[in-house]
mmCIF file of N, CA and C in Angstrom:
data_model
loop_
_atom_site.group_PDB
_atom_site.id
_atom_site.type_symbol
_atom_site.label_atom_id
_atom_site.label_comp_id
_atom_site.label_asym_id
_atom_site.label_seq_id
_atom_site.Cartn_x
_atom_site.Cartn_y
_atom_site.Cartn_z
ATOM 1 N N MET C 1 0.952 -1.023 0.421
ATOM 2 C CA MET C 1 0.108 0.379 0.010
ATOM 3 C C MET C 1 0.927 1.272 0.137
ATOM 4 N N SER C 2 1.989 1.541 0.673
ATOM 5 C CA SER C 2 2.914 2.224 0.436
ATOM 6 C C SER C 2 3.372 2.947 -0.295
ATOM 7 N N ASP C 3 3.382 1.507 -1.282
ATOM 8 C CA ASP C 3 3.601 1.952 -2.956
ATOM 9 C C ASP C 3 2.694 2.765 -3.774
ATOM 10 N N SER C 4 1.611 2.094 -3.138
ATOM 11 C CA SER C 4 0.441 2.894 -4.236
ATOM 12 C C SER C 4 0.674 4.267 -3.685
ATOM 13 N N GLY C 5 0.529 4.746 -2.729
ATOM 14 C CA GLY C 5 0.345 5.929 -2.065
ATOM 15 C C GLY C 5 1.605 6.783 -2.489
ATOM 16 N N SER C 6 3.020 6.032 -2.272
ATOM 17 C CA SER C 6 3.742 7.388 -3.094
ATOM 18 C C SER C 6 3.640 7.176 -4.625
ATOM 19 N N LEU C 7 3.255 6.618 -5.209
ATOM 20 C CA LEU C 7 2.488 6.641 -6.443
ATOM 21 C C LEU C 7 1.685 7.399 -6.495
ATOM 22 N N GLU C 8 0.481 7.426 -6.176
ATOM 23 C CA GLU C 8 0.063 8.416 -6.131
ATOM 24 C C GLU C 8 0.121 9.550 -5.308
ATOM 25 N N GLN C 9 1.069 9.705 -4.848
ATOM 26 C CA GLN C 9 2.036 11.420 -4.379
ATOM 27 C C GLN C 9 2.453 11.736 -5.917
ATOM 28 N N GLU C 10 3.043 10.451 -6.260
ATOM 29 C CA GLU C 10 3.911 11.286 -7.437
ATOM 30 C C GLU C 10 3.021 11.316 -8.726
ATOM 31 N N ASN C 11 2.102 10.743 -8.559
ATOM 32 C CA ASN C 11 1.389 11.291 -9.878
ATOM 33 C C ASN C 11 0.530 12.599 -9.201
ATOM 34 N N ALA C 12 0.163 12.753 -8.656
ATOM 35 C CA ALA C 12 -0.757 13.872 -7.865
ATOM 36 C C ALA C 12 0.864 15.290 -8.480
ATOM 37 N N HIS C 13 2.108 14.975 -7.881
ATOM 38 C CA HIS C 13 3.150 16.165 -8.072
ATOM 39 C C HIS C 13 3.222 16.416 -9.804
ATOM 40 N N LEU C 14 2.927 15.167 -10.231
ATOM 41 C CA LEU C 14 3.147 15.250 -11.680
ATOM 42 C C LEU C 14 2.073 15.850 -12.700
ATOM 43 N N LYS C 15 0.820 15.786 -12.260
ATOM 44 C CA LYS C 15 -0.320 16.344 -12.648
ATOM 45 C C LYS C 15 -0.163 17.631 -11.909
ATOM 46 N N GLU C 16 0.360 18.283 -10.831
ATOM 47 C CA GLU C 16 0.339 19.598 -10.803
ATOM 48 C C GLU C 16 1.664 19.813 -11.302
ATOM 49 N N GLN C 17 2.517 19.643 -11.896
ATOM 50 C CA GLN C 17 3.405 20.033 -12.591
ATOM 51 C C GLN C 17 3.346 20.213 -14.051
ATOM 52 N N LEU C 18 1.849 19.213 -14.326
ATOM 53 C CA LEU C 18 1.487 19.338 -15.954
ATOM 54 C C LEU C 18 0.736 20.486 -15.650
ATOM 55 N N HIS C 19 0.074 20.774 -14.918
ATOM 56 C CA HIS C 19 -0.877 21.780 -15.208
ATOM 57 C C HIS C 19 -0.203 23.281 -14.815
ATOM 58 N N ASN C 20 0.938 23.226 -14.135
ATOM 59 C CA ASN C 20 1.834 24.551 -14.376
ATOM 60 C C ASN C 20 2.390 24.906 -15.436
ATOM 61 N N TYR C 21 3.039 23.493 -16.094
ATOM 62 C CA TYR C 21 3.660 23.925 -17.241
ATOM 63 C C TYR C 21 2.581 24.493 -18.348
ATOM 64 N N ILE C 22 1.012 24.093 -18.301
ATOM 65 C CA ILE C 22 0.015 24.369 -19.416
ATOM 66 C C ILE C 22 -0.088 25.586 -19.176
ATOM 67 N N GLN C 23 -0.127 26.312 -17.614
ATOM 68 C CA GLN C 23 -0.386 27.510 -17.602
ATOM 69 C C GLN C 23 0.843 28.396 -17.956
ATOM 70 N N GLU C 24 2.093 27.830 -17.621
ATOM 71 C CA GLU C 24 2.838 28.609 -17.877
ATOM 72 C C GLU C 24 3.096 28.314 -19.953
ATOM 73 N N ASN C 25 2.697 27.874 -20.064
ATOM 74 C CA ASN C 25 2.364 27.936 -21.787
ATOM 75 C C ASN C 25 1.415 28.540 -22.175
ATOM 76 N N ILE C 26 0.365 28.742 -21.456
ATOM 77 C CA ILE C 26 -0.579 29.689 -21.834
ATOM 78 C C ILE C 26 -0.273 31.019 -21.818
ATOM 79 N N GLN C 27 0.481 31.208 -21.092
ATOM 80 C CA GLN C 27 0.870 32.640 -20.327
ATOM 81 C C GLN C 27 1.816 32.891 -21.624
ATOM 82 N N LEU C 28 2.816 32.374 -22.137
ATOM 83 C CA LEU C 28 3.906 32.166 -23.081
ATOM 84 C C LEU C 28 3.147 32.602 -24.252
ATOM 85 N N LYS C 29 2.225 32.387 -24.777
ATOM 86 C CA LYS C 29 1.546 32.077 -26.012
ATOM 87 C C LYS C 29 0.976 33.766 -25.760
ATOM 88 N N LYS C 30 0.251 33.924 -24.636
ATOM 89 C CA LYS C 30 -0.377 35.166 -24.653
ATOM 90 C C LYS C 30 0.706 36.276 -24.554
ATOM 91 N N PHE C 31 1.765 36.030 -24.233
ATOM 92 C CA PHE C 31 2.939 37.110 -24.684
ATOM 93 C C PHE C 31 3.376 37.215 -25.790
ATOM 94 N N LEU C 32 3.710 35.978 -26.495
ATOM 95 C CA LEU C 32 3.811 36.187 -28.017
ATOM 96 C C LEU C 32 3.423 36.861 -28.773
ATOM 97 N N GLU C 33 1.496 36.375 -28.285
ATOM 98 C CA GLU C 33 0.677 36.860 -29.310
ATOM 99 C C GLU C 33 0.831 39.013 -29.099
ATOM 100 N N LYS C 34 1.277 39.340 -27.762
ATOM 101 C CA LYS C 34 1.219 40.552 -27.989
ATOM 102 C C LYS C 34 2.019 40.940 -28.444
ATOM 103 N N GLU C 35 3.359 40.524 -28.230
ATOM 104 C CA GLU C 35 4.655 40.651 -28.934
ATOM 105 C C GLU C 35 4.562 40.771 -30.365
ATOM 106 N N ARG C 36 3.825 39.583 -30.804
ATOM 107 C CA ARG C 36 3.733 39.952 -32.599
ATOM 108 C C ARG C 36 2.483 41.000 -32.640
ATOM 109 N N ASN C 37 1.778 41.388 -32.102
ATOM 110 C CA ASN C 37 0.722 42.718 -32.201
ATOM 111 C C ASN C 37 1.717 44.011 -31.940
ATOM 112 N N ILE C 38 2.430 43.937 -31.123
ATOM 113 C CA ILE C 38 3.128 44.710 -31.241
ATOM 114 C C ILE C 38 4.374 44.971 -31.783
ATOM 115 N N ASN C 39 5.071 43.974 -32.788
ATOM 116 C CA ASN C 39 6.051 44.156 -33.495
ATOM 117 C C ASN C 39 4.974 44.750 -35.189
ATOM 118 N N ARG C 40 3.994 44.212 -35.078
ATOM 119 C CA ARG C 40 2.884 44.480 -36.446
ATOM 120 C C ARG C 40 2.755 46.391 -36.606
ATOM 121 N N CYS C 41 2.624 46.821 -34.736
ATOM 122 C CA CYS C 41 2.306 48.060 -35.158
ATOM 123 C C CYS C 41 3.609 48.890 -35.266
ATOM 124 N N LEU C 42 4.691 48.123 -34.755
ATOM 125 C CA LEU C 42 5.937 48.695 -34.926
ATOM 126 C C LEU C 42 6.307 48.982 -36.404
ATOM 127 N N ASN C 43 6.151 47.834 -36.812
ATOM 128 C CA ASN C 43 5.912 47.584 -38.488
ATOM 129 C C ASN C 43 5.366 48.722 -39.814
ATOM 130 N N LYS C 44 4.136 48.962 -39.030
ATOM 131 C CA LYS C 44 3.263 49.895 -39.426
ATOM 132 C C LYS C 44 3.761 51.227 -39.173
ATOM 133 N N GLN C 45 4.185 51.319 -38.201
ATOM 134 C CA GLN C 45 4.464 52.912 -37.989
ATOM 135 C C GLN C 45 5.699 53.294 -38.759
ATOM 136 N N ALA C 46 6.613 52.110 -38.737
ATOM 137 C CA ALA C 46 8.065 52.297 -39.497
ATOM 138 C C ALA C 46 7.957 52.272 -41.149
ATOM 139 N N ILE C 47 6.712 51.806 -41.339
ATOM 140 C CA ILE C 47 6.409 52.003 -42.918
ATOM 141 C C ILE C 47 5.637 53.586 -43.006
ATOM 142 N N GLU C 48 4.863 54.133 -42.109
ATOM 143 C CA GLU C 48 4.234 55.536 -42.317
ATOM 144 C C GLU C 48 5.537 56.561 -41.929
ATOM 145 N N LEU C 49 6.160 56.173 -41.136
ATOM 146 C CA LEU C 49 7.462 56.963 -40.749
ATOM 147 C C LEU C 49 8.304 57.355 -42.063
ATOM 148 N N ALA C 50 8.473 56.243 -42.856
ATOM 149 C CA ALA C 50 9.337 55.888 -43.879
ATOM 150 C C ALA C 50 8.789 56.999 -45.076
ATOM 151 N N TYR C 51 7.159 56.599 -45.028
ATOM 152 C CA TYR C 51 6.450 57.315 -46.031
ATOM 153 C C TYR C 51 6.475 58.806 -46.123
ATOM 154 N N VAL C 52 6.410 59.233 -44.878
ATOM 155 C CA VAL C 52 6.218 60.685 -44.576
ATOM 156 C C VAL C 52 7.763 61.470 -44.963
ATOM 157 N N TYR C 53 8.662 60.074 -44.582
ATOM 158 C CA TYR C 53 10.340 61.056 -44.592
ATOM 159 C C TYR C 53 10.210 60.970 -45.841
ATOM 160 N N LYS C 54 9.887 60.259 -46.850
ATOM 161 C CA LYS C 54 9.909 60.250 -48.366
ATOM 162 C C LYS C 54 9.319 61.301 -48.596
ATOM 163 N N LYS C 55 8.121 61.473 -48.615
ATOM 164 C CA LYS C 55 7.178 63.081 -49.044
ATOM 165 C C LYS C 55 8.056 64.083 -48.450
ATOM 166 N N LYS C 56 8.373 64.316 -47.675
ATOM 167 C CA LYS C 56 9.134 65.352 -46.750
ATOM 168 C C LYS C 56 10.523 65.759 -47.546
ATOM 169 N N LEU C 57 11.112 64.716 -48.399
ATOM 170 C CA LEU C 57 12.596 64.582 -48.600
ATOM 171 C C LEU C 57 11.903 65.073 -50.642
ATOM 172 N N GLN C 58 11.172 64.743 -50.790
ATOM 173 C CA GLN C 58 10.494 65.084 -52.243
ATOM 174 C C GLN C 58 10.301 66.124 -52.006
ATOM 175 N N ASN C 59 9.380 66.837 -51.068
ATOM 176 C CA ASN C 59 8.946 68.185 -50.638
ATOM 177 C C ASN C 59 10.279 69.013 -50.747
ATOM 178 N N ASP C 60 11.487 68.625 -50.033
ATOM 179 C CA ASP C 60 12.044 69.542 -49.545
ATOM 180 C C ASP C 60 13.494 69.259 -51.219
ATOM 181 N N LYS C 61 13.044 68.932 -51.836
ATOM 182 C CA LYS C 61 13.954 68.427 -53.189
ATOM 183 C C LYS C 61 13.362 69.570 -53.999
ATOM 184 N N ALA C 62 11.623 69.358 -54.121
ATOM 185 C CA ALA C 62 11.231 70.123 -54.959
ATOM 186 C C ALA C 62 11.415 71.946 -54.817
ATOM 187 N N ARG C 63 11.518 71.954 -53.515
ATOM 188 C CA ARG C 63 11.527 73.226 -52.815
ATOM 189 C C ARG C 63 12.819 73.940 -53.213
ATOM 190 N N LEU C 64 13.845 73.079 -53.079
ATOM 191 C CA LEU C 64 15.408 73.273 -53.506
ATOM 192 C C LEU C 64 15.821 73.330 -55.410
ATOM 193 N N GLN C 65 14.988 72.405 -55.985
ATOM 194 C CA GLN C 65 15.328 72.862 -57.279
ATOM 195 C C GLN C 65 14.660 74.371 -57.750
ATOM 196 N N LEU C 66 13.515 74.249 -56.834
ATOM 197 C CA LEU C 66 12.703 75.704 -57.254
ATOM 198 C C LEU C 66 13.353 77.213 -57.072
ATOM 199 N N ASN C 67 14.237 76.805 -55.888
ATOM 200 C CA ASN C 67 14.992 78.101 -55.428
ATOM 201 C C ASN C 67 16.437 78.242 -56.334
ATOM 202 N N TYR C 68 16.893 77.039 -56.567
ATOM 203 C CA TYR C 68 17.649 76.748 -57.673
ATOM 204 C C TYR C 68 17.668 77.363 -58.946
ATOM 205 N N GLN C 69 16.627 76.817 -59.375
ATOM 206 C CA GLN C 69 16.092 77.872 -60.577
ATOM 207 C C GLN C 69 15.770 79.259 -60.526
ATOM 208 N N SER C 70 15.238 79.608 -59.393
ATOM 209 C CA SER C 70 14.912 81.016 -59.328
ATOM 210 C C SER C 70 15.900 81.921 -59.328
ATOM 211 N N ARG C 71 16.941 81.045 -58.370
ATOM 212 C CA ARG C 71 18.475 81.845 -58.243
ATOM 213 C C ARG C 71 19.011 82.082 -59.557
ATOM 214 N N ILE C 72 18.871 80.906 -60.301
ATOM 215 C CA ILE C 72 19.759 80.476 -61.851
ATOM 216 C C ILE C 72 18.976 81.425 -62.723
ATOM 217 N N ASN C 73 17.305 82.469 -62.484
ATOM 218 C CA ASN C 73 16.736 83.041 -63.336
ATOM 219 C C ASN C 73 17.455 84.645 -62.690
ATOM 220 N N GLU C 74 17.337 84.644 -61.702
ATOM 221 C CA GLU C 74 17.592 86.279 -61.194
ATOM 222 C C GLU C 74 19.669 86.434 -61.591
ATOM 223 N N ASN C 75 20.276 85.444 -61.659
ATOM 224 C CA ASN C 75 21.726 85.488 -62.458
ATOM 225 C C ASN C 75 21.593 85.709 -63.612
ATOM 226 N N ASN C 76 20.695 85.172 -64.456
ATOM 227 C CA ASN C 76 20.847 85.435 -66.209
ATOM 228 C C ASN C 76 19.734 87.248 -65.689
ATOM 229 N N MET C 77 19.088 87.533 -65.400
ATOM 230 C CA MET C 77 18.621 89.132 -65.644
ATOM 231 C C MET C 77 19.936 89.595 -65.351
ATOM 232 N N TYR C 78 20.338 89.311 -64.223
ATOM 233 C CA TYR C 78 21.660 90.227 -63.132
ATOM 234 C C TYR C 78 22.836 90.190 -64.442
ATOM 235 N N LEU C 79 22.867 89.466 -64.902
ATOM 236 C CA LEU C 79 24.079 89.184 -66.737
ATOM 237 C C LEU C 79 23.354 90.048 -67.535
ATOM 238 N N LYS C 80 22.176 89.952 -68.078
ATOM 239 C CA LYS C 80 21.583 90.605 -69.209
ATOM 240 C C LYS C 80 21.882 92.114 -68.993
ATOM 241 N N GLN C 81 21.402 92.581 -67.529
ATOM 242 C CA GLN C 81 21.610 93.709 -67.166
ATOM 243 C C GLN C 81 22.411 94.667 -67.629
ATOM 244 N N CYS C 82 23.846 93.304 -66.769
ATOM 245 C CA CYS C 82 24.936 93.880 -66.988
ATOM 246 C C CYS C 82 25.642 94.064 -68.513
ATOM 247 N N CYS C 83 25.189 93.121 -69.074
ATOM 248 C CA CYS C 83 25.491 93.409 -70.454
ATOM 249 C C CYS C 83 25.099 94.532 -71.199
ATOM 250 N N GLU C 84 23.565 94.615 -70.902
ATOM 251 C CA GLU C 84 23.262 96.052 -71.494
ATOM 252 C C GLU C 84 24.119 97.203 -70.926
ATOM 253 N N ASN C 85 24.111 97.201 -69.577
ATOM 254 C CA ASN C 85 25.105 98.415 -69.209
ATOM 255 C C ASN C 85 26.550 98.288 -70.288
ATOM 256 N N LEU C 86 26.702 97.507 -70.492
ATOM 257 C CA LEU C 86 27.916 97.705 -70.950
ATOM 258 C C LEU C 86 28.116 98.109 -72.446
ATOM 259 N N GLN C 87 27.127 97.310 -73.003
ATOM 260 C CA GLN C 87 27.055 98.403 -74.112
ATOM 261 C C GLN C 87 26.605 99.641 -73.997
ATOM 262 N N LYS C 88 25.778 99.728 -73.462
ATOM 263 C CA LYS C 88 25.345 101.385 -73.253
ATOM 264 C C LYS C 88 26.738 102.107 -72.911
ATOM 265 N N SER C 89 27.460 101.605 -71.972
ATOM 266 C CA SER C 89 28.832 102.342 -71.677
ATOM 267 C C SER C 89 29.755 102.231 -72.998
ATOM 268 N N GLU C 90 30.074 101.396 -73.422
ATOM 269 C CA GLU C 90 30.705 101.243 -74.807
ATOM 270 C C GLU C 90 29.985 102.339 -76.046
ATOM 271 N N LYS C 91 28.711 102.204 -75.960
ATOM 272 C CA LYS C 91 28.346 102.993 -77.082
ATOM 273 C C LYS C 91 28.432 104.631 -76.590
ATOM 274 N N GLU C 92 28.805 105.157 -74.994
ATOM 275 C CA GLU C 92 28.385 106.318 -74.693
ATOM 276 C C GLU C 92 30.246 106.625 -75.039
ATOM 277 N N LYS C 93 31.347 105.412 -74.716
ATOM 278 C CA LYS C 93 32.647 105.588 -74.584
ATOM 279 C C LYS C 93 32.918 106.290 -76.675
ATOM 280 N N ASN C 94 32.100 105.243 -77.322
ATOM 281 C CA ASN C 94 32.543 105.478 -78.802
ATOM 282 C C ASN C 94 31.707 106.925 -79.127
ATOM 283 N N LYS C 95 30.886 107.569 -78.542
ATOM 284 C CA LYS C 95 30.209 108.859 -78.734
ATOM 285 C C LYS C 95 31.065 109.653 -77.951
ATOM 286 N N MET C 96 32.149 109.692 -77.257
ATOM 287 C CA MET C 96 32.481 110.439 -76.403
ATOM 288 C C MET C 96 33.736 110.787 -77.616
ATOM 289 N N LYS C 97 34.352 109.220 -77.817
ATOM 290 C CA LYS C 97 35.408 109.471 -79.409
ATOM 291 C C LYS C 97 35.180 110.045 -80.149
ATOM 292 N N ASP C 98 33.940 109.950 -80.801
ATOM 293 C CA ASP C 98 33.731 110.266 -81.892
ATOM 294 C C ASP C 98 33.366 112.251 -81.740
ATOM 295 N N ALA C 99 33.485 112.457 -80.776
ATOM 296 C CA ALA C 99 33.001 113.651 -80.276
ATOM 297 C C ALA C 99 34.394 114.459 -79.720
ATOM 298 N N GLN C 100 35.291 113.773 -79.424
ATOM 299 C CA GLN C 100 36.899 114.323 -79.205
ATOM 300 C C GLN C 100 37.373 114.121 -80.682
ATOM 301 N N LEU C 101 37.073 113.195 -81.711
ATOM 302 C CA LEU C 101 37.530 113.013 -83.064
ATOM 303 C C LEU C 101 36.978 114.463 -83.678
ATOM 304 N N LYS C 102 36.239 114.775 -83.824
ATOM 305 C CA LYS C 102 35.343 116.131 -84.000
ATOM 306 C C LYS C 102 36.012 117.281 -83.563
ATOM 307 N N ALA C 103 36.050 117.242 -82.200
ATOM 308 C CA ALA C 103 36.692 118.586 -81.887
ATOM 309 C C ALA C 103 38.075 118.297 -82.241
ATOM 310 N N MET C 104 39.025 117.684 -82.439
ATOM 311 C CA MET C 104 40.304 117.728 -82.668
ATOM 312 C C MET C 104 40.362 117.883 -84.387
ATOM 313 N N ARG C 105 39.215 117.748 -85.309
ATOM 314 C CA ARG C 105 39.371 117.916 -86.754
ATOM 315 C C ARG C 105 38.808 119.528 -86.993
ATOM 316 N N ILE C 106 37.871 119.800 -85.733
ATOM 317 C CA ILE C 106 38.136 121.338 -85.891
ATOM 318 C C ILE C 106 39.114 122.137 -85.501
ATOM 319 N N PHE C 107 39.707 121.703 -84.050
ATOM 320 C CA PHE C 107 40.889 122.216 -83.700
ATOM 321 C C PHE C 107 41.717 122.341 -84.638
ATOM 322 N N LEU C 108 42.164 121.319 -85.454
ATOM 323 C CA LEU C 108 43.000 121.594 -86.482
ATOM 324 C C LEU C 108 42.745 122.214 -87.648
ATOM 325 N N SER C 109 41.463 121.990 -88.153
ATOM 326 C CA SER C 109 41.355 122.802 -89.009
ATOM 327 C C SER C 109 41.266 124.780 -88.799
ATOM 328 N N ASN C 110 41.357 124.827 -87.769
ATOM 329 C CA ASN C 110 40.975 126.293 -87.386
ATOM 330 C C ASN C 110 42.262 126.933 -87.288
ATOM 331 N N ARG C 111 43.037 126.099 -87.007
ATOM 332 C CA ARG C 111 44.917 126.663 -87.354
ATOM 333 C C ARG C 111 45.247 126.939 -88.280
#
């Protein structure tokens, strides 16, 4: 009978261990499911952030290209104005030379 009693005790102990393992397994499954859900959310957030960042980069690129083109246009206008001023200056210089030559001719012819 003592063998039977110790076997029953061992059986009860094993049943308790099995119950504890089952409970632990259930807790681990719940934990893993929560972890999967968190990872899904994090992946979704990472994708959304990457999309937002990509949009921001595209907007920054477009803005920079617009600024760059605007500066090129401003510089071209400035260069055009400089060329026009230079041409005017050359014309005035030529007029002054012509006037000086005429004055010299008049001066020489009056001698």
